[in-house]
Amino acid sequence: MNTESAPTAISVRGLKKSYKDLQVLRGVDLEVNPGEILALLGSNGAGKTTLVRILSTLLAADAGSALVAGFDTATQAHRVRETISLTGQFTAIDPVLSGRENLVLMAQLRHLKNASQHAEELLERFALSDAGDRKAATYSGGMSRRLDIAMSLIGNPRIIFLDEPTTGLDPQARLEVWDTVRRLAADGTTVLLTTQYLDEAEQLADRIAILHRGTIIQNGTLDQLKDLLPPAHVEYVKKQPSLEEVFLALVGAPDQEQP
Amino acid sequence: MTTHALHDTGVLTGRSLRHILRSPDTIITTAITPIAMMLLFVYVLGGAINTGTDGSYINYLLPGILLITIASGIAYTAYRLFLDLQGGIFERFQSMPISRSSVLWAHVFTSLLANLVSIAIVIGVGLLMGFRAQASIGGWLAIVGILVLFVLALTWLAVIAGLSAKTVDGASAFSYPLIFAPFISSAFVPTASMPSPVAWFAEHQPVTSIVDTLRALFSGQPVGQEIWVALAWLLGILVIAYSLANLIYRRKIS
């Protein structure tokens, strides 16, 4: 129960999950420190969403352990839910309700007093005040995603999961989401975000973990990952490897899976 | 935890009631088909139907019409639950510190309230068409009790459909046989007029005992054994549907 002494925000050990014959996670180990932005990078089908679903108590693992804020996701799910919030891959807003009503609903379900005040603050923070009384169904993609994230922030959860938060967004909306994530981290919130966009990880993350075929094959800061490749052997032009090259080199060839 | 469960259920029920208030057509469409049927049977077909009772045909017909109203009303519960599951808000709720059961109960209470409104509309139209009840206060309480049980039993069936459907159409299609069931019962014509195998089925399916009980209660007649048969069916369906729905729900969320 003593979360103060918990050294990590998220601690995953030997996590395994299969769907029938398909092994999605084959022993994932991962640590996320408090206040850190960790980008979980991987191709489609690498198991990113499965890992996030286990961490956010939506799915039970087959083996291994997952602690979130020191609470076991398997046995202390309710405590985990009090600490986290999840913004899933697909926008989870109620289209029939207005933006404000969506936020008030979240505040009431988090048992907060002054639900409407919390809603008001978040509408303002996410530049949705003008649209606050419109049905969420009428929102643009970027506005929906902003509302979606705003709904996740009600009650100031300490740990936030963002599953592919910018998939399907236009570049402008994408930048807005990035801004939001940076501000969250500045306030000390721990953020675990999954993405298949390499520049997103490069832009936002303190640390990057690469999930490939069900295991974390690399985990480190951008510079550490870049150091994994031999310095560019250049004769005419000096070239730093981009993260994209690092990623493709790491996951591309099967014989390089176990470095 | 229990006060939280009540609070959470209340909040979530408020949410789905808003859905209904913003698309009141769901209540109107629920009521319109049974009203059309009632008009058709009373003013077109009813003249040729001999119920073997003294009262007017609408008095005979109304209880069955009420059951059809409920059977079409609960299709919307399956539909709304299915949309929640599809839209991702269901998963959001599951990742929040709210009581597990409140998500389903909110849909059940919403169904109950919406169906009671539809029933009131249909009874109102029935009164305009000459329906008259001689029920005592106790009789009315029994009528409401049976209708509430019927709504709850069918709503939990709808929850099963909503949780397990793969498509929107699938989520509401399960209600067609329920809407149709009253036709092979004593709801429209006495079972005695049917060929014997059909009559046997009609007499032993749940709708007949429920319709006969409601009819007796509305007309202020003694209900006899029928009410126990009706209650046994209602409670039986309710318990089985509730258990099955919760089993599917637990599998879904773990």
XYZ file of C-alpha atoms in Angstrom:
513
model
C 0.000 0.000 0.000
C 2.929 2.275 0.611
C 3.288 3.922 -2.747
C 5.917 6.347 -1.517
C 8.475 3.598 -1.306
C 7.548 2.213 -4.719
C 10.582 3.048 -6.802
C 8.869 2.760 -10.164
C 5.560 3.905 -11.588
C 5.221 0.801 -13.700
C 7.072 -2.432 -13.182
C 6.511 -5.362 -15.500
C 8.233 -8.753 -15.061
C 8.052 -11.709 -17.395
C 4.608 -10.797 -18.671
C 3.054 -13.335 -21.040
C -0.219 -13.351 -22.901
C -1.536 -15.587 -25.639
C -4.747 -15.601 -27.609
C -5.352 -19.280 -28.299
C -2.257 -20.345 -30.248
C -0.996 -16.850 -30.885
C 1.659 -15.720 -28.414
C 1.318 -11.961 -28.247
C 3.545 -11.194 -25.258
C 6.403 -13.601 -24.594
C 7.935 -12.365 -21.392
C 7.911 -8.581 -21.296
C 10.126 -6.763 -18.773
C 9.695 -3.035 -18.422
C 10.225 -0.325 -15.831
C 8.855 3.197 -16.037
C 10.034 5.799 -13.549
C 7.675 8.339 -12.005
C 7.279 11.471 -14.089
C 8.787 9.921 -17.163
C 7.396 9.729 -20.686
C 8.042 6.291 -22.034
C 7.248 5.582 -25.659
C 6.466 2.005 -26.467
C 7.414 1.603 -30.058
C 6.413 -1.264 -32.273
C 4.840 -2.279 -35.527
C 1.199 -3.247 -35.812
C 0.633 -6.515 -34.028
C 3.745 -6.213 -31.879
C 1.626 -6.443 -28.722
C 1.551 -2.776 -27.670
C -2.182 -2.614 -27.136
C -2.219 -5.954 -25.331
C 0.405 -4.680 -22.894
C -1.529 -1.454 -22.286
C -4.757 -3.402 -21.762
C -3.075 -5.551 -19.120
C -1.575 -2.528 -17.369
C -4.938 -0.753 -17.331
C -6.664 -3.851 -15.844
C -8.777 -4.590 -18.919
C -7.072 -7.877 -19.564
C -5.524 -10.556 -17.360
C -2.035 -11.787 -18.144
C -1.265 -15.494 -18.458
C 2.010 -15.272 -16.545
C 4.350 -12.739 -15.004
C 3.510 -9.697 -12.944
C 2.565 -6.110 -13.631
C 2.709 -3.498 -10.879
C 1.273 -0.047 -11.433
C 2.092 2.500 -8.719
C 3.049 -0.493 -6.612
C -0.343 -2.179 -7.014
C -0.693 -5.550 -8.671
C -2.930 -5.299 -11.737
C -4.178 -8.837 -11.125
C -5.067 -8.664 -7.434
C -5.436 -4.936 -6.722
C -7.213 -3.879 -9.883
C -9.425 -1.362 -8.107
C -6.420 0.415 -6.585
C -4.729 0.473 -9.978
C -7.831 2.021 -11.541
C -7.811 4.760 -8.917
C -4.294 5.709 -9.975
C -4.396 5.481 -13.751
C -6.304 6.634 -16.724
C -6.500 5.093 -20.140
C -6.918 6.797 -23.466
C -7.480 3.909 -25.799
C -6.721 3.530 -29.443
C -10.238 4.511 -30.390
C -11.798 7.687 -29.091
C -13.902 6.785 -26.068
C -16.312 9.674 -25.770
C -20.075 9.645 -25.586
C -21.163 11.220 -28.893
C -24.691 11.917 -27.689
C -23.543 14.053 -24.759
C -21.934 17.466 -25.065
C -18.246 17.903 -24.335
C -19.091 19.403 -20.960
C -21.467 16.577 -20.070
C -18.819 14.024 -20.981
C -16.381 15.677 -18.576
C -18.963 16.029 -15.811
C -19.789 12.343 -16.224
C -16.144 11.437 -15.700
C -15.865 13.719 -12.664
C -18.957 12.138 -11.115
C -17.679 8.635 -11.791
C -14.391 9.593 -10.131
C -16.469 10.745 -7.138
C -15.180 14.310 -7.282
C -16.953 17.186 -5.662
C -17.625 20.217 -7.892
C -17.895 18.074 -10.995
C -18.920 21.011 -13.157
C -15.953 23.077 -12.016
C -13.534 20.307 -12.981
C -15.260 20.061 -16.343
C -14.983 23.799 -16.856
C -11.253 23.829 -16.131
C -10.525 21.052 -18.574
C -12.680 22.579 -21.305
C -10.609 25.702 -20.978
C -7.297 23.894 -20.842
C -8.097 21.987 -24.027
C -9.554 24.973 -25.879
C -12.985 23.391 -25.968
C -14.893 26.034 -24.025
C -16.689 27.360 -27.105
C -17.690 23.867 -28.176
C -18.474 22.738 -24.635
C -22.219 22.646 -25.095
C -22.204 21.044 -28.511
C -22.830 17.344 -28.934
C -19.493 15.544 -29.088
C -20.699 13.848 -32.279
C -20.210 17.167 -34.079
C -16.545 17.510 -33.074
C -13.688 17.204 -35.556
C -11.172 14.389 -35.169
C -8.719 16.606 -33.311
C -11.392 18.012 -30.995
C -12.676 14.521 -30.231
C -9.202 13.362 -29.337
C -8.677 16.437 -27.145
C -11.936 15.753 -25.354
C -10.935 12.099 -25.059
C -7.659 13.025 -23.388
C -9.336 15.688 -21.254
C -11.744 13.024 -19.984
C -8.753 10.910 -19.000
C -7.245 13.758 -16.989
C -10.256 14.312 -14.741
C -9.146 13.644 -11.182
C -5.450 14.107 -12.021
C -4.406 10.474 -12.398
C -0.707 9.975 -11.646
C -0.125 7.512 -14.459
C -1.567 7.865 -17.914
C -1.699 5.349 -20.729
C -2.075 6.708 -24.215
C -2.550 4.029 -26.844
C -1.616 5.419 -30.245
C -2.954 8.851 -29.340
C -2.256 10.439 -32.707
C -3.247 7.663 -35.090
C -5.672 9.055 -37.624
C -5.125 12.682 -36.674
C -4.073 15.436 -39.051
C -0.665 17.060 -38.436
C -2.169 20.031 -36.610
C -4.156 17.874 -34.211
C -1.101 15.729 -33.761
C 0.935 18.696 -32.591
C -1.852 19.592 -30.154
C -1.717 16.137 -28.639
C 2.061 16.346 -28.385
C 1.745 19.647 -26.558
C -0.702 18.084 -24.131
C 1.605 15.174 -23.407
C 4.549 17.490 -22.776
C 2.510 19.576 -20.354
C 1.385 16.462 -18.506
C 4.935 15.330 -18.047
C 5.941 18.795 -16.915
C 3.345 18.458 -14.146
C 4.951 15.223 -13.001
C 2.510 12.765 -14.533
C 3.942 9.472 -15.711
C 3.030 8.813 -19.316
C 3.253 5.536 -21.161
C 2.396 6.065 -24.773
C 2.382 3.592 -27.592
C 3.052 4.661 -31.102
C 4.066 3.348 -34.450
C 5.334 6.767 -35.484
C 9.034 6.995 -34.897
C 9.159 10.772 -34.928
C 6.499 10.837 -32.233
C 8.698 8.770 -29.943
C 11.693 10.890 -30.901
C 9.807 14.099 -30.120
C 8.150 13.177 -26.858
C 9.815 10.380 -25.036
C 12.383 10.462 -22.250
C 12.885 6.831 -22.911
C 11.936 4.520 -25.731
C 11.183 0.822 -25.450
C 10.930 -1.208 -28.594
C 8.421 -4.021 -28.456
C 9.000 -6.559 -31.165
C 7.340 -9.963 -31.507
C 6.219 -9.959 -27.900
C 9.379 -8.882 -26.089
C 11.131 -5.617 -25.361
C 14.209 -5.838 -27.548
C 15.652 -2.453 -26.643
C 15.011 0.141 -23.995
C 16.825 3.406 -23.480
C 17.068 7.075 -24.266
C 17.171 8.199 -27.840
C 20.935 8.744 -27.605
C 21.486 5.319 -26.128
C 19.498 3.778 -28.930
C 21.435 5.726 -31.508
C 24.675 4.510 -29.971
C 23.610 0.955 -30.696
C 24.460 1.416 -34.315
C 28.086 1.728 -35.296
C 29.016 5.312 -36.083
C 28.178 6.094 -39.647
C 31.018 4.916 -41.837
C 31.029 7.838 -44.141
C 33.387 8.904 -46.759
C 31.653 11.805 -48.414
C 28.837 12.936 -46.125
C 28.628 12.553 -42.365
C 25.251 11.242 -41.353
C 23.716 10.564 -37.932
C 21.380 7.574 -37.856
C 17.797 8.631 -37.437
C 15.660 6.780 -34.953
C 13.884 5.247 -37.885
C 17.102 3.624 -39.032
C 17.828 2.414 -35.531
C 14.385 0.941 -35.257
C 14.472 -0.804 -38.595
C 17.943 -2.113 -37.954
C 16.822 -3.481 -34.600
C 13.623 -5.133 -35.686
C 14.357 -5.689 -39.342
C 16.587 -8.746 -39.424
C 15.597 -11.757 -37.309
C 19.210 -12.587 -36.403
C 19.544 -9.208 -34.727
C 16.627 -9.824 -32.373
C 18.832 -10.981 -29.511
C 21.580 -8.404 -29.258
C -18.281 -0.121 -2.100
C -22.051 -0.530 -2.067
C -22.709 3.187 -1.777
C -20.277 3.660 -4.639
C -22.155 1.056 -6.655
C -25.438 2.922 -6.114
C -23.839 6.265 -6.925
C -22.125 4.918 -10.045
C -25.297 3.209 -11.233
C -27.217 6.452 -10.676
C -24.694 8.503 -12.646
C -24.590 6.024 -15.521
C -28.379 5.677 -15.566
C -28.585 9.458 -15.856
C -26.287 9.210 -18.840
C -28.389 6.693 -20.750
C -31.618 8.471 -19.844
C -30.102 11.527 -21.532
C -29.611 9.378 -24.617
C -33.307 8.576 -24.616
C -34.378 12.155 -23.997
C -32.204 13.231 -26.943
C -33.710 10.636 -29.249
C -37.291 10.319 -28.001
C -38.056 8.515 -31.260
C -36.845 5.347 -29.544
C -39.812 5.534 -27.200
C -42.197 6.598 -29.955
C -41.131 3.819 -32.361
C -41.444 1.391 -29.491
C -45.036 2.473 -28.925
C -46.118 3.012 -32.527
C -46.038 -0.564 -33.835
C -48.107 -1.936 -30.945
C -50.568 0.951 -31.342
C -50.890 0.226 -35.070
C -51.469 -3.443 -34.251
C -54.059 -2.466 -31.700
C -55.889 -0.307 -34.277
C -55.701 -3.081 -36.851
C -57.000 -5.763 -34.550
C -59.721 -3.697 -32.933
C -61.097 -1.881 -36.005
C -60.296 -4.313 -38.842
C -59.953 -7.872 -37.619
C -61.557 -7.704 -34.205
C -65.143 -7.743 -35.501
C -64.611 -11.264 -36.786
C -62.886 -12.554 -33.640
C -65.029 -14.289 -31.079
C -63.219 -14.307 -27.774
C -66.007 -16.101 -25.977
C -66.016 -13.381 -23.309
C -68.456 -10.603 -22.615
C -66.131 -7.588 -22.626
C -65.070 -5.560 -25.638
C -62.273 -6.918 -27.836
C -59.853 -4.180 -26.793
C -60.165 -5.319 -23.194
C -59.208 -8.781 -24.407
C -56.386 -7.518 -26.619
C -54.564 -4.917 -24.532
C -52.516 -7.187 -22.226
C -50.932 -8.927 -25.222
C -50.248 -5.577 -26.876
C -48.429 -4.434 -23.742
C -46.143 -7.467 -23.901
C -45.391 -6.749 -27.572
C -44.573 -3.156 -26.607
C -42.036 -4.365 -24.062
C -40.567 -6.948 -26.430
C -39.874 -4.253 -29.021
C -38.695 -1.760 -26.383
C -35.923 -3.939 -24.993
C -34.339 -4.215 -28.455
C -33.066 -0.676 -27.839
C -31.314 -1.807 -24.670
C -29.340 -4.376 -26.633
C -28.668 -1.719 -29.260
C -27.415 0.902 -26.780
C -25.254 -1.597 -24.921
C -23.771 -2.787 -28.205
C -22.935 0.801 -29.209
C -21.193 1.374 -25.862
C -19.079 -1.710 -26.430
C -18.258 -0.647 -29.970
C -17.505 2.963 -29.147
C -14.765 2.371 -26.606
C -16.565 4.158 -23.771
C -17.278 0.740 -22.260
C -13.523 0.137 -21.953
C -13.053 3.576 -20.491
C -15.581 2.711 -17.788
C -13.817 -0.603 -17.155
C -10.491 1.161 -16.614
C -12.046 3.527 -14.053
C -12.546 2.889 -10.336
C -16.283 2.318 -10.651
C -18.246 -0.707 -9.531
C -18.262 -3.434 -12.175
C -21.965 -4.149 -12.115
C -23.118 -0.540 -12.386
C -22.424 -0.425 -16.134
C -25.035 -3.118 -16.774
C -27.534 -2.014 -14.138
C -27.592 1.483 -15.629
C -28.821 0.008 -18.914
C -31.328 -2.157 -17.072
C -32.839 0.750 -15.111
C -32.958 2.857 -18.261
C -34.789 0.066 -20.034
C -37.242 -0.186 -17.164
C -38.060 3.530 -17.177
C -38.283 3.774 -20.970
C -40.552 0.751 -21.183
C -42.844 2.055 -18.448
C -43.260 5.264 -20.452
C -44.032 3.302 -23.639
C -46.533 1.166 -21.743
C -48.222 4.263 -20.345
C -48.523 5.689 -23.879
C -50.044 2.455 -25.211
C -52.483 2.214 -22.296
C -53.410 5.867 -22.892
C -54.246 5.144 -26.525
C -56.106 2.028 -25.410
C -58.242 4.150 -23.092
C -59.099 6.448 -26.007
C -60.133 3.380 -27.993
C -62.502 2.253 -25.271
C -60.310 0.116 -23.035
C -61.723 0.009 -19.516
C -60.190 -1.587 -16.450
C -62.045 -2.679 -13.323
C -58.918 -3.470 -11.360
C -58.657 -2.652 -7.670
C -55.638 -0.826 -6.288
C -54.150 -4.176 -5.345
C -54.911 -5.352 -8.868
C -53.088 -2.391 -10.395
C -50.100 -3.012 -8.135
C -50.073 -6.636 -9.278
C -50.289 -5.510 -12.926
C -47.383 -3.106 -12.517
C -45.423 -5.773 -10.670
C -45.912 -8.327 -13.435
C -45.062 -5.820 -16.163
C -41.910 -4.753 -14.285
C -40.881 -8.398 -13.934
C -41.526 -8.933 -17.625
C -39.410 -5.882 -18.533
C -36.570 -7.005 -16.257
C -36.607 -10.594 -17.540
C -36.554 -9.482 -21.175
C -34.037 -6.712 -20.504
C -31.508 -9.201 -19.137
C -32.061 -11.244 -22.288
C -31.347 -8.041 -24.201
C -28.150 -7.562 -22.175
C -27.006 -11.019 -23.310
C -27.746 -10.036 -26.897
C -26.009 -6.672 -26.559
C -22.903 -8.183 -24.985
C -22.525 -11.014 -27.458
C -23.715 -9.449 -30.729
C -21.218 -9.022 -33.537
C -23.225 -6.463 -35.518
C -25.817 -3.782 -34.765
C -28.459 -5.813 -36.595
C -27.614 -8.869 -34.553
C -27.996 -6.889 -31.348
C -31.652 -6.127 -32.022
C -32.678 -9.106 -34.181
C -33.035 -11.355 -31.130
C -36.178 -9.443 -30.174
C -38.168 -10.519 -33.281
C -39.171 -13.925 -31.903
C -40.097 -12.232 -28.620
C -42.310 -9.754 -30.460
C -43.850 -12.617 -32.397
C -44.408 -14.946 -29.418
C -47.712 -13.339 -28.330
C -49.273 -14.259 -31.703
C -49.062 -17.948 -30.805
C -50.717 -17.450 -27.435
C -54.029 -16.378 -26.030
C -53.098 -12.721 -26.626
C -55.187 -12.217 -29.788
C -57.566 -15.172 -29.936
C -58.482 -17.874 -27.417
C -56.233 -20.927 -27.726
C -59.303 -23.156 -28.041
C -59.777 -21.912 -31.613
C -56.339 -23.212 -32.698
C -55.485 -26.676 -34.122
C -54.551 -28.919 -31.214
C -50.706 -29.030 -31.578
C -50.606 -25.244 -31.896
C -53.071 -24.873 -29.049
C -50.900 -27.141 -26.900
C -47.860 -24.969 -27.591
C -49.843 -21.765 -27.041
C -51.200 -22.968 -23.718
C -47.798 -23.986 -22.430
C -45.679 -21.041 -23.506
C -45.119 -18.241 -20.978
C -47.031 -15.499 -22.817
C -50.426 -17.172 -22.362
C -50.168 -17.432 -18.596
C -48.920 -13.837 -18.332
C -51.599 -12.479 -20.690
C -54.367 -14.416 -18.950
C -53.212 -13.162 -15.556
C -53.036 -9.550 -16.723
C -56.450 -9.841 -18.363
C -57.987 -11.192 -15.171
C -56.347 -8.448 -13.097
C -57.470 -5.660 -15.477
C -61.059 -6.911 -15.440
C -61.106 -7.397 -11.678
C -61.646 -11.170 -11.980
C -59.945 -13.748 -9.727
C -56.578 -14.734 -11.216
C -56.627 -18.393 -10.138
C -53.629 -20.675 -10.636
C -52.496 -18.796 -13.745
C -50.668 -16.122 -11.767
C -48.353 -18.714 -10.167
C -47.532 -20.182 -13.539
C -46.887 -16.679 -14.862
C -44.686 -15.759 -11.896
C -42.757 -18.998 -12.180
C -42.034 -18.283 -15.857
C -41.093 -14.655 -15.187
C -38.800 -15.391 -12.262
C -37.319 -18.402 -14.050
C -36.458 -16.402 -17.173
C -35.213 -13.504 -15.061
C -32.859 -15.644 -12.959
C -31.472 -17.551 -15.941
C -31.053 -14.465 -18.140
C -29.481 -12.488 -15.276
C -27.006 -15.266 -14.446
C -26.081 -15.838 -18.066
C -25.690 -12.117 -18.764
C -23.383 -11.718 -15.774
C -21.376 -14.760 -16.767
C -20.843 -13.327 -20.250
C -20.063 -9.918 -18.782
C -17.430 -11.299 -16.397
C -15.801 -13.194 -19.234
C -15.839 -10.078 -21.319
C -14.167 -7.845 -18.767
C -11.501 -10.218 -17.457
